[in-house]
mmCIF file of C-alpha atoms in Angstrom:
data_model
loop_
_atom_site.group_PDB
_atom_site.id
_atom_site.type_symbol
_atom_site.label_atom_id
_atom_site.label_comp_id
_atom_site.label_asym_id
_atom_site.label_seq_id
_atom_site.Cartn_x
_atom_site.Cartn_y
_atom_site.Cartn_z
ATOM 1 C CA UNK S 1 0.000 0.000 0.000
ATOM 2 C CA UNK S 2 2.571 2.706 0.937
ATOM 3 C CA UNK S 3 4.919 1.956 -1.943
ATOM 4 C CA UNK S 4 1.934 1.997 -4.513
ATOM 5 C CA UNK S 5 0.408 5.420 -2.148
ATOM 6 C CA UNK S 6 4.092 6.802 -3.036
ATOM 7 C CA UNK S 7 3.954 5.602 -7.051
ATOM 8 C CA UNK S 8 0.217 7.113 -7.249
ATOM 9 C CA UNK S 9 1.829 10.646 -5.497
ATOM 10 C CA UNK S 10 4.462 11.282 -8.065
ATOM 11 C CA UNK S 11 2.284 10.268 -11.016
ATOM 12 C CA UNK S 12 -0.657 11.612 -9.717
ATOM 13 C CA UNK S 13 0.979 15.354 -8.996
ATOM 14 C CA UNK S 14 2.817 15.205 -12.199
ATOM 15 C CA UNK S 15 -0.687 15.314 -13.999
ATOM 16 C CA UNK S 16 -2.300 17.529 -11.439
ATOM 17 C CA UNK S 17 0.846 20.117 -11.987
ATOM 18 C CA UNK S 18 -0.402 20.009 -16.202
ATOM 19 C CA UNK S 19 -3.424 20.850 -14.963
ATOM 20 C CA UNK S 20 -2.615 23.559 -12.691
ATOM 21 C CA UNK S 21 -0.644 25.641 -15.408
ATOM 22 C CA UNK S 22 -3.058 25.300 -18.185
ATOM 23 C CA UNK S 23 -6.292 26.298 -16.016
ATOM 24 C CA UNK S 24 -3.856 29.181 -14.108
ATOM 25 C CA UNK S 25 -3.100 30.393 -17.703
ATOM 26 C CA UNK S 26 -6.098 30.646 -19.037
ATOM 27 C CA UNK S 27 -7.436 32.745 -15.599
ATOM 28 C CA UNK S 28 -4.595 34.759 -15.781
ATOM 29 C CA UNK S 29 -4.453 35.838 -19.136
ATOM 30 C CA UNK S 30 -8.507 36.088 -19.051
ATOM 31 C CA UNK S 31 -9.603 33.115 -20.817
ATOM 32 C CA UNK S 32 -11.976 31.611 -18.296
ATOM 33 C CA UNK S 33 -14.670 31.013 -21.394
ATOM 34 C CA UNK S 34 -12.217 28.675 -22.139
ATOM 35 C CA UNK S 35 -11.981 26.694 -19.599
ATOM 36 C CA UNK S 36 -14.363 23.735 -19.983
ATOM 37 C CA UNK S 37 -12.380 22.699 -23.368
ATOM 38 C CA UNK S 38 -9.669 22.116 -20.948
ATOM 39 C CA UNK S 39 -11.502 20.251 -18.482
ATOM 40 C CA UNK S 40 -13.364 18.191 -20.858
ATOM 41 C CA UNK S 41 -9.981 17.200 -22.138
ATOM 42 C CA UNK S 42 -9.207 16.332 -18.437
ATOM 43 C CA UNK S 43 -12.405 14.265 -17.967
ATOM 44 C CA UNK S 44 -11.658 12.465 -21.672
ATOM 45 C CA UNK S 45 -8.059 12.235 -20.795
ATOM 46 C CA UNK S 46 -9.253 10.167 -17.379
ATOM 47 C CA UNK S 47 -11.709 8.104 -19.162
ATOM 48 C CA UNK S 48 -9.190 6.377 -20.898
ATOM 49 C CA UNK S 49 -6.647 6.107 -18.172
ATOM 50 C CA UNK S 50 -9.619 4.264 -16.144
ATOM 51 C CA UNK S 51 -10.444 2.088 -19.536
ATOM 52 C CA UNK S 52 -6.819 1.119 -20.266
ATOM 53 C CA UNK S 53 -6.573 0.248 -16.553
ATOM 54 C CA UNK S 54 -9.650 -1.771 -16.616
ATOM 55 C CA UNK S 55 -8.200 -3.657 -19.725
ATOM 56 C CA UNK S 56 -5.147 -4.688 -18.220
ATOM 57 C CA UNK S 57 -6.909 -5.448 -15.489
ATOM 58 C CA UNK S 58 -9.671 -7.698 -17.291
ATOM 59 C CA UNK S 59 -8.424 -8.376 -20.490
ATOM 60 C CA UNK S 60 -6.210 -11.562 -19.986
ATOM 61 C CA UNK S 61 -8.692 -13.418 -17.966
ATOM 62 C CA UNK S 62 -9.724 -16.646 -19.719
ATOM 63 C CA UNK S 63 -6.476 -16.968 -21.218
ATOM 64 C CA UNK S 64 -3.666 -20.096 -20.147
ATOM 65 C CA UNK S 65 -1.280 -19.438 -17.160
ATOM 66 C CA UNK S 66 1.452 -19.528 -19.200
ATOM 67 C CA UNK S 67 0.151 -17.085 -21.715
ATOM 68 C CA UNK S 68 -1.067 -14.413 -18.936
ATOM 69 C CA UNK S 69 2.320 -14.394 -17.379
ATOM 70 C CA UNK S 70 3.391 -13.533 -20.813
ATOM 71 C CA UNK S 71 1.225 -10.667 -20.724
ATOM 72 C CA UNK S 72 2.353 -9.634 -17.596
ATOM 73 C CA UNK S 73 6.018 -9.874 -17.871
ATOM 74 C CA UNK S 74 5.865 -7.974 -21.252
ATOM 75 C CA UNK S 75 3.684 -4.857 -19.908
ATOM 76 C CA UNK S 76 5.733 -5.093 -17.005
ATOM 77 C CA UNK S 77 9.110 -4.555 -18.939
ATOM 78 C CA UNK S 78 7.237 -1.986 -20.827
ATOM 79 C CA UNK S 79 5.701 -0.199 -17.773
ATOM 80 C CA UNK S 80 9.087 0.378 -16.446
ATOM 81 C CA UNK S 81 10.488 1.588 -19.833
ATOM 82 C CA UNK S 82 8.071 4.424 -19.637
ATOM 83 C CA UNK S 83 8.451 5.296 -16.234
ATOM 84 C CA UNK S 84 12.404 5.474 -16.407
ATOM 85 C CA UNK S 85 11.245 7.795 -19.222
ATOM 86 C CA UNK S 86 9.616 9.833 -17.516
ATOM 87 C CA UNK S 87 11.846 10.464 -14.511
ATOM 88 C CA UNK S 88 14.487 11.820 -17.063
ATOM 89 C CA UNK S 89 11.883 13.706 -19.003
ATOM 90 C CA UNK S 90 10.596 15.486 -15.812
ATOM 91 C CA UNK S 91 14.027 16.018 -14.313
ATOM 92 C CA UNK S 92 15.059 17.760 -18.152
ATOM 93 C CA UNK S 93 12.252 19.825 -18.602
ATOM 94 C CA UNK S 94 10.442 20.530 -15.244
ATOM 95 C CA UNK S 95 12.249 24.185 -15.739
ATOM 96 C CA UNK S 96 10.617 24.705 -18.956
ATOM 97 C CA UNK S 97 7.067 22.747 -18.664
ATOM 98 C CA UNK S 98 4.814 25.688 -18.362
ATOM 99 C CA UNK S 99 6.226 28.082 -20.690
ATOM 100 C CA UNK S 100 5.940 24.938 -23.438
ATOM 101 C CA UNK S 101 2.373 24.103 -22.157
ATOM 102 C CA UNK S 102 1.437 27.720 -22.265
ATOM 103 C CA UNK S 103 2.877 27.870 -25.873
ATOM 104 C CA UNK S 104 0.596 25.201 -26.843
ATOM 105 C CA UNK S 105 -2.014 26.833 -25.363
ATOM 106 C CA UNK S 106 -1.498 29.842 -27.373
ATOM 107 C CA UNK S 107 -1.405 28.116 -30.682
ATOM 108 C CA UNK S 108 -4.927 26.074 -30.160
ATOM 109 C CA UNK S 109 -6.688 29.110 -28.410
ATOM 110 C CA UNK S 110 -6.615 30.252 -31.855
ATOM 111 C CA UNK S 111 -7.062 26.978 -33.815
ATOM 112 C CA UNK S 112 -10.774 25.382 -33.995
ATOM 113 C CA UNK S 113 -12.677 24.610 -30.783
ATOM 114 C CA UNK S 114 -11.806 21.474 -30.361
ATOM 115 C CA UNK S 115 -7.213 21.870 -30.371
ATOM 116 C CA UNK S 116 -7.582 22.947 -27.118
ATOM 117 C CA UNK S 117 -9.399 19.789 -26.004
ATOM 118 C CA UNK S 118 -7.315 17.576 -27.825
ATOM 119 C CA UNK S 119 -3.900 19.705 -26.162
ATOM 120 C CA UNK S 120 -5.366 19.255 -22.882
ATOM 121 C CA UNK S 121 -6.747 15.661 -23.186
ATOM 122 C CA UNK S 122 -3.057 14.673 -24.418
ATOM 123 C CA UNK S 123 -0.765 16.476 -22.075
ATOM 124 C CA UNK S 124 -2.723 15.023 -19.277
ATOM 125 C CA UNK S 125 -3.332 11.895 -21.003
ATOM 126 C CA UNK S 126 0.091 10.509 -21.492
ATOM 127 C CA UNK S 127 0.461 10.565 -17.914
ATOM 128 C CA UNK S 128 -2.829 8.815 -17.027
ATOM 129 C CA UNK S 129 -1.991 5.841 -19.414
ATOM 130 C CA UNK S 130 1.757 5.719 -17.918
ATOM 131 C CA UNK S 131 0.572 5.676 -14.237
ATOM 132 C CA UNK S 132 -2.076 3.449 -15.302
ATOM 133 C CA UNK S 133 0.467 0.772 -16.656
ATOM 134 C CA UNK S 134 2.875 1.359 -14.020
ATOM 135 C CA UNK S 135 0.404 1.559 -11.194
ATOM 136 C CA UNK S 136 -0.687 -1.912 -12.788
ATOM 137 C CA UNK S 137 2.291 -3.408 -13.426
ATOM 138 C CA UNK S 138 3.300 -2.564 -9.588
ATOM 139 C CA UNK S 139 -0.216 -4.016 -8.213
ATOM 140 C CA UNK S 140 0.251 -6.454 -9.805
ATOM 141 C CA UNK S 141 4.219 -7.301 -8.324
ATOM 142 C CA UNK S 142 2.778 -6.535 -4.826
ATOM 143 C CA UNK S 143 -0.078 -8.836 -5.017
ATOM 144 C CA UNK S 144 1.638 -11.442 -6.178
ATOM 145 C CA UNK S 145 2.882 -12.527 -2.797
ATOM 146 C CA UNK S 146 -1.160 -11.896 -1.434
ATOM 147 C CA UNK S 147 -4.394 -13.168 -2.610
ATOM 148 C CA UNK S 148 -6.211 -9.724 -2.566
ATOM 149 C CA UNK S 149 -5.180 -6.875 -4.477
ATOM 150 C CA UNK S 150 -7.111 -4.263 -2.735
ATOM 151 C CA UNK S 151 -4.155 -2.459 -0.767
ATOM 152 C CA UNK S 152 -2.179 -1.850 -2.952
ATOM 153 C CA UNK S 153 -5.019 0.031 -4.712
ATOM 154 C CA UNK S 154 -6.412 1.951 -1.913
ATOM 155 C CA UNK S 155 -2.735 3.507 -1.638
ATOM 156 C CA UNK S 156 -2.625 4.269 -5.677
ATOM 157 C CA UNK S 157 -5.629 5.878 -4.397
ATOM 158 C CA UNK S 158 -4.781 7.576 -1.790
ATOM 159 C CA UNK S 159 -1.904 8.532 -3.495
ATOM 160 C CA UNK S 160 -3.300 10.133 -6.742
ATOM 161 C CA UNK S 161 -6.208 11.933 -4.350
ATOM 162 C CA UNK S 162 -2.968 13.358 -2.299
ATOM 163 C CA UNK S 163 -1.819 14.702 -5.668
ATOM 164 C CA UNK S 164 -4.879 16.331 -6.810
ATOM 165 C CA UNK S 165 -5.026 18.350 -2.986
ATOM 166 C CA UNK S 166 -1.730 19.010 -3.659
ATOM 167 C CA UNK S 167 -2.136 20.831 -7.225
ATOM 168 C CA UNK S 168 -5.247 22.196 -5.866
ATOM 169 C CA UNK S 169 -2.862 23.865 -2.845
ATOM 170 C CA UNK S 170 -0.270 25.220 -5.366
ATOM 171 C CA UNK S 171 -2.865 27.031 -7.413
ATOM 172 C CA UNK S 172 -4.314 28.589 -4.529
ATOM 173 C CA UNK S 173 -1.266 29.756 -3.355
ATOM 174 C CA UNK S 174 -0.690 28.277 -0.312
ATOM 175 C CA UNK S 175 1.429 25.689 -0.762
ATOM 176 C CA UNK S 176 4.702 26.109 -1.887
ATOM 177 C CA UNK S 177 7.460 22.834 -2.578
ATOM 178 C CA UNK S 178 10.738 22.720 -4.000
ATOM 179 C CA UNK S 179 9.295 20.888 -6.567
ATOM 180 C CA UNK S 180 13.182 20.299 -8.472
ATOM 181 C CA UNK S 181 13.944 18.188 -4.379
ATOM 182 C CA UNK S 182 10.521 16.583 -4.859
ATOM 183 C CA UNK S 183 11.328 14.850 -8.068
ATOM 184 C CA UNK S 184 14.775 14.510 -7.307
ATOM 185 C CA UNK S 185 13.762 11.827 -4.075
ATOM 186 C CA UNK S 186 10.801 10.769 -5.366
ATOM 187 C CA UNK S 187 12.775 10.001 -8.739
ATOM 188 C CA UNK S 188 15.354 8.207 -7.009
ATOM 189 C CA UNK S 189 12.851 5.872 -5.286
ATOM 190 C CA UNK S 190 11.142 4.762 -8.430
ATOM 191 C CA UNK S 191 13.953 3.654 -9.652
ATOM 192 C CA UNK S 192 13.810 1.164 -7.279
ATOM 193 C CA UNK S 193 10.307 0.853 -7.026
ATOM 194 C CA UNK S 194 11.347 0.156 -11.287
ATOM 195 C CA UNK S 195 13.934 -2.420 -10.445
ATOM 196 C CA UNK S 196 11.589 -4.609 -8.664
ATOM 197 C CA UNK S 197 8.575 -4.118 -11.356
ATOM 198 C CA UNK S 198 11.420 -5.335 -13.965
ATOM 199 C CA UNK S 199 12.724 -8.037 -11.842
ATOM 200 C CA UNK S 200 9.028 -9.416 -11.466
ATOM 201 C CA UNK S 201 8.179 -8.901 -15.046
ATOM 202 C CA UNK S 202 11.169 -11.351 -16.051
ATOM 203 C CA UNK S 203 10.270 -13.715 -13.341
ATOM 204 C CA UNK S 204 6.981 -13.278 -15.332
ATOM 205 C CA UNK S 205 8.563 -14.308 -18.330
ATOM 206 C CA UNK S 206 10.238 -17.079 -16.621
ATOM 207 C CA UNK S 207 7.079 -19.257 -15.594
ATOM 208 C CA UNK S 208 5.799 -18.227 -19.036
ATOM 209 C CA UNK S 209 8.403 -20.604 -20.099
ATOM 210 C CA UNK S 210 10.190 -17.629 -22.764
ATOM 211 C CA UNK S 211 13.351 -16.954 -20.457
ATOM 212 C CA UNK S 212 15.302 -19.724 -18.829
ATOM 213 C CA UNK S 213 16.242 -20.188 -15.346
ATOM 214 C CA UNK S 214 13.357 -20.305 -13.415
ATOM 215 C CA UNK S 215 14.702 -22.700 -10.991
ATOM 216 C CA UNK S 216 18.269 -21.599 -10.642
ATOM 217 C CA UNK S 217 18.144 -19.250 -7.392
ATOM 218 C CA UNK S 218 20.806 -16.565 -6.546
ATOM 219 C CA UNK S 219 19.411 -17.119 -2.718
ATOM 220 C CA UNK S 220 16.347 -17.931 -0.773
ATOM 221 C CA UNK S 221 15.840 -16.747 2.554
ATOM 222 C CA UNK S 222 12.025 -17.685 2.798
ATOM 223 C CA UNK S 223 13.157 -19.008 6.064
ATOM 224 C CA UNK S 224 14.461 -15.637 7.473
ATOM 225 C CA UNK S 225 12.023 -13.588 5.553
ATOM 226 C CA UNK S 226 8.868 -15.204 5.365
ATOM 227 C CA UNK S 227 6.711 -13.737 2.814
ATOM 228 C CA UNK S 228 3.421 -13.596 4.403
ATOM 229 C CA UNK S 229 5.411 -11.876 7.652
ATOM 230 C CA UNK S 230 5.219 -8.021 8.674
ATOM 231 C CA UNK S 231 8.757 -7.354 6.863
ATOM 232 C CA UNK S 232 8.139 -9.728 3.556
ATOM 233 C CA UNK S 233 5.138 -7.990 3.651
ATOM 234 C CA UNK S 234 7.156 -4.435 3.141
ATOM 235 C CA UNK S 235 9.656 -4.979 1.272
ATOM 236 C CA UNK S 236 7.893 -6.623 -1.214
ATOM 237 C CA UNK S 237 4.894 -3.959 -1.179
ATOM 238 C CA UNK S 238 7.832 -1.169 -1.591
ATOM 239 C CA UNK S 239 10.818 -2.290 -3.692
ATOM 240 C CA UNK S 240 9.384 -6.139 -4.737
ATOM 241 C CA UNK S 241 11.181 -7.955 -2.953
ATOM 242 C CA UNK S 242 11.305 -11.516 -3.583
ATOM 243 C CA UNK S 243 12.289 -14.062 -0.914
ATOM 244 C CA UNK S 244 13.295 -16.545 -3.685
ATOM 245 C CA UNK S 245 15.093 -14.738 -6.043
ATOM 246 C CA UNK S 246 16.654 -16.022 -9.865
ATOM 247 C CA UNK S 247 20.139 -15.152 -10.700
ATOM 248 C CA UNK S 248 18.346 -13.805 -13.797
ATOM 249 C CA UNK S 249 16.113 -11.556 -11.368
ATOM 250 C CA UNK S 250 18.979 -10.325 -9.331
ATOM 251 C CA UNK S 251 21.605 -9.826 -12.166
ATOM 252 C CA UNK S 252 18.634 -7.826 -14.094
ATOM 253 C CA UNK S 253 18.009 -5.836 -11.144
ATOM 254 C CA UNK S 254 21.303 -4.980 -10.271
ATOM 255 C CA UNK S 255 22.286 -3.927 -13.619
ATOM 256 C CA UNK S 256 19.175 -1.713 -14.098
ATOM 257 C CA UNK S 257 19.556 -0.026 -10.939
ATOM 258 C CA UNK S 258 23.474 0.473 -11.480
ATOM 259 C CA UNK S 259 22.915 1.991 -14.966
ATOM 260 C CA UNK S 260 20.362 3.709 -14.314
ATOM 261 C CA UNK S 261 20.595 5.264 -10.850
ATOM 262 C CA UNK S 262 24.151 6.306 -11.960
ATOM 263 C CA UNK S 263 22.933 8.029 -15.084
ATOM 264 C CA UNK S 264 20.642 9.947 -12.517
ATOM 265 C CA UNK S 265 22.299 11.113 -10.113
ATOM 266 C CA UNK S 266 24.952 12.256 -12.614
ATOM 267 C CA UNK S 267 22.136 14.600 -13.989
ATOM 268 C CA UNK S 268 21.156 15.691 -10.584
ATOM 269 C CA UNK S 269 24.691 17.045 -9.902
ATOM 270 C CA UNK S 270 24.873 18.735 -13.111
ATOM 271 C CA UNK S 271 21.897 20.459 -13.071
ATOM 272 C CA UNK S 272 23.211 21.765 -9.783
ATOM 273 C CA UNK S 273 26.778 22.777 -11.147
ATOM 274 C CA UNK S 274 27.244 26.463 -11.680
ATOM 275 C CA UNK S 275 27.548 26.609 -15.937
ATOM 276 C CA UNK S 276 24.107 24.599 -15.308
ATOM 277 C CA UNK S 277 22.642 27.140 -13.228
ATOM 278 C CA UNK S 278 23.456 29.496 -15.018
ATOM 279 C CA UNK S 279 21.776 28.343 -18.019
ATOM 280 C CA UNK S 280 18.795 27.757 -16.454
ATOM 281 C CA UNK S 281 18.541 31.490 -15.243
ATOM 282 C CA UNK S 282 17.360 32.398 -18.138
ATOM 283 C CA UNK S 283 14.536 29.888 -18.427
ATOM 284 C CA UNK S 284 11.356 29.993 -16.642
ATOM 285 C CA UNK S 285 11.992 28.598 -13.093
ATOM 286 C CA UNK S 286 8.139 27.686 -11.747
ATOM 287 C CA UNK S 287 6.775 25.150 -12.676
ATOM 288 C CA UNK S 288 3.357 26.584 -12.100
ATOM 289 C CA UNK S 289 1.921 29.348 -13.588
#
C-alpha cells in the first residue's frame, strides 16, 4: 500500500501540476470562457486512463497461465520503460514545462474549438496511461505474494487523491514545494520501485516458459524472511522484494539499478553545477503558472 500510495503521489501530482498551469493560464491571461475545453480534455483524458486500466486489469482473464504471465512480464518490462522515461523527461524539462504548455495553449486558443481539447486531453493523457500501466504493473508485483489486491489500490488511491489536494494547494497559493527536491527523491525511489517491477516482469517471463532459469536461485531466505510476515510484507509492497530470487532476477536488477541510478544522479549534480545554473537562469523557473 505505501509503496503503490508513493507511485500514485508522483504520477498523480505530475498530472495535477499540467493541470494547474493550463487552467492558471487561461485565468490569468482572461480566458476563463475557455476553460471547460480544458476540463473536458481532463475528464476524456481520465476516461481512458480508467479504460486502459480496466483492460489490463480484465483483459487476460480466460487466457492459459502460461500465456497471462506472458502478458504480464511484457507490460511489465514496458511499464518500467516508460516510467524510467519519464523520470528523465521530468528532471530535463520541469524548468521549462509551463512556458511549453502555455505555448501550446497559445497556438490552439486560436485553432478550432476542439485543439484545445485535444492539447489538454493529451498532455494530461500521457500521464494517465503511464501511471495506469505502471500503477498496474506494480499491483500487480505486490499482489503477487497476497491473494487480494485491494491495498495496494487503496494507496494508488490515496496517493493520486494526495496529488490532486496538492495541485489544488499550489494554485491557490498556499502551498509552496521545491518541486526540483521533490522529483529529485521521489525520482530516485522509483527507480527502485522500477527495479523490482522489472525483476518481477522477467520472473513473469520465466514461468511463461520464454526466459530460462526459473529454478536456478541466486538465494532464498524464505526461512528468514517469510513472505506472508510483517517485513516480507514491506519490502515486497515497496521495492518487490522476492524471498526466492533467480540469478536472472537479481543480475537484471542490479544492472538496471546500477545503470540507471548512476545516469541519474549524474544529472542531478549537473543540473546543480554552476555553468548549469546558469543556463537555467534564463529559463522559466516555476513550474506553475
Amino acid at each position: 500500500m505505501f509503496g503503490n500510495y508513493l507511485v500514485g503521489l508522483r504520477e498523480g501530482l505530475e498530472a495535477s501540476l499540467v493541470v494547474v498551469i493550463l487552467v492558471a493560464y487561461l485565468v490569468k491571461s482572461d480566458r476563463r470562457h475557455l476553460l471547460p475545453r480544458i476540463w473536458l480534455g481532463v475528464a476524456a483524458a481520465v476516461g481512458v486512463s480508467l479504460a486502459f486500466g480496466a483492460l489490463l486489469t480484465y483483459g487476460p482473464n480466460g487466457l492459459t497461465f502460461e500465456a497471462q504471465e506472458a502478458i504480464g512480464g511484457g507490460l511489465s518490462i514496458v511499464a518500467v520503460g516508460f516510467v524510467t522515461w519519464m523520470i528523465f523527461w521530468m528532471a530535463r524539462s520541469a524548468r521549462t514545462l509551463s512556458g511549453d504548455l502555455k505555448s501550446h495553449v497559445d497556438r490552439a486558443a486560436e485553432a478550432s474549438r476542439a485543439s484545445l481539447v485535444v492539447v489538454a486531453m493529451l498532455a494530461v493523457g500521457r500521464e494517465g496511461l503511464e501511471t495506469a500501466l505502471f500503477l498496474w504493473a506494480a499491483t500487480q508485483a505486490a499482489s503477487s505474494a497476497s491473494s487480494s489486491s485491494t491495498a495496494p489500490l487503496v494507496g494508488a488511491a490515496l496517493g493520486i487523491t494526495t496529488a490532486v489536494v496538492l495541485a489544488f494547494a499550489f494554485y491557490k497559493g498556499a502551498l509552496k514545494l521545491n518541486l526540483s527536491k521533490f522529483f529529485t527523491w521521489t525520482g530516485g525511489f522509483l527507480i527502485l520501485v522500477a527495479a523490482g517491477v522489472l525483476a518481477y516482469g522477467v520472473h513473469d517471463l520465466q514461468e511463461a516458459r520464454i526466459l530460462p532459469g526459473l529454478h536456478n536461485l541466486a538465494f532464498d531466505v524464505s526461512d528468514t524472511i517469510e513472505p506472508t510476515s510483517w517485513l516480507g510484507t514491506l519490502l515486497k509492497g515497496t521495492l518487490n522484494f522476492s524471498p526466492a530470487t533467480t540469478w536472472l532476477e537479481l543480475i537484471v536488477w542490479v544492472s538496471y539499478v546500477a545503470v540507471v541510478m548512476t545516469i541519474f544522479v549524474k544529472r542531478v549534480r549537473a543540473s546543480h553545477n554552476p555553468k548549469a545554473a546558469t543556463r537555467a537562469s534564463t529559463t522559466p523557473q516555476k513550474v506553475t503558472a
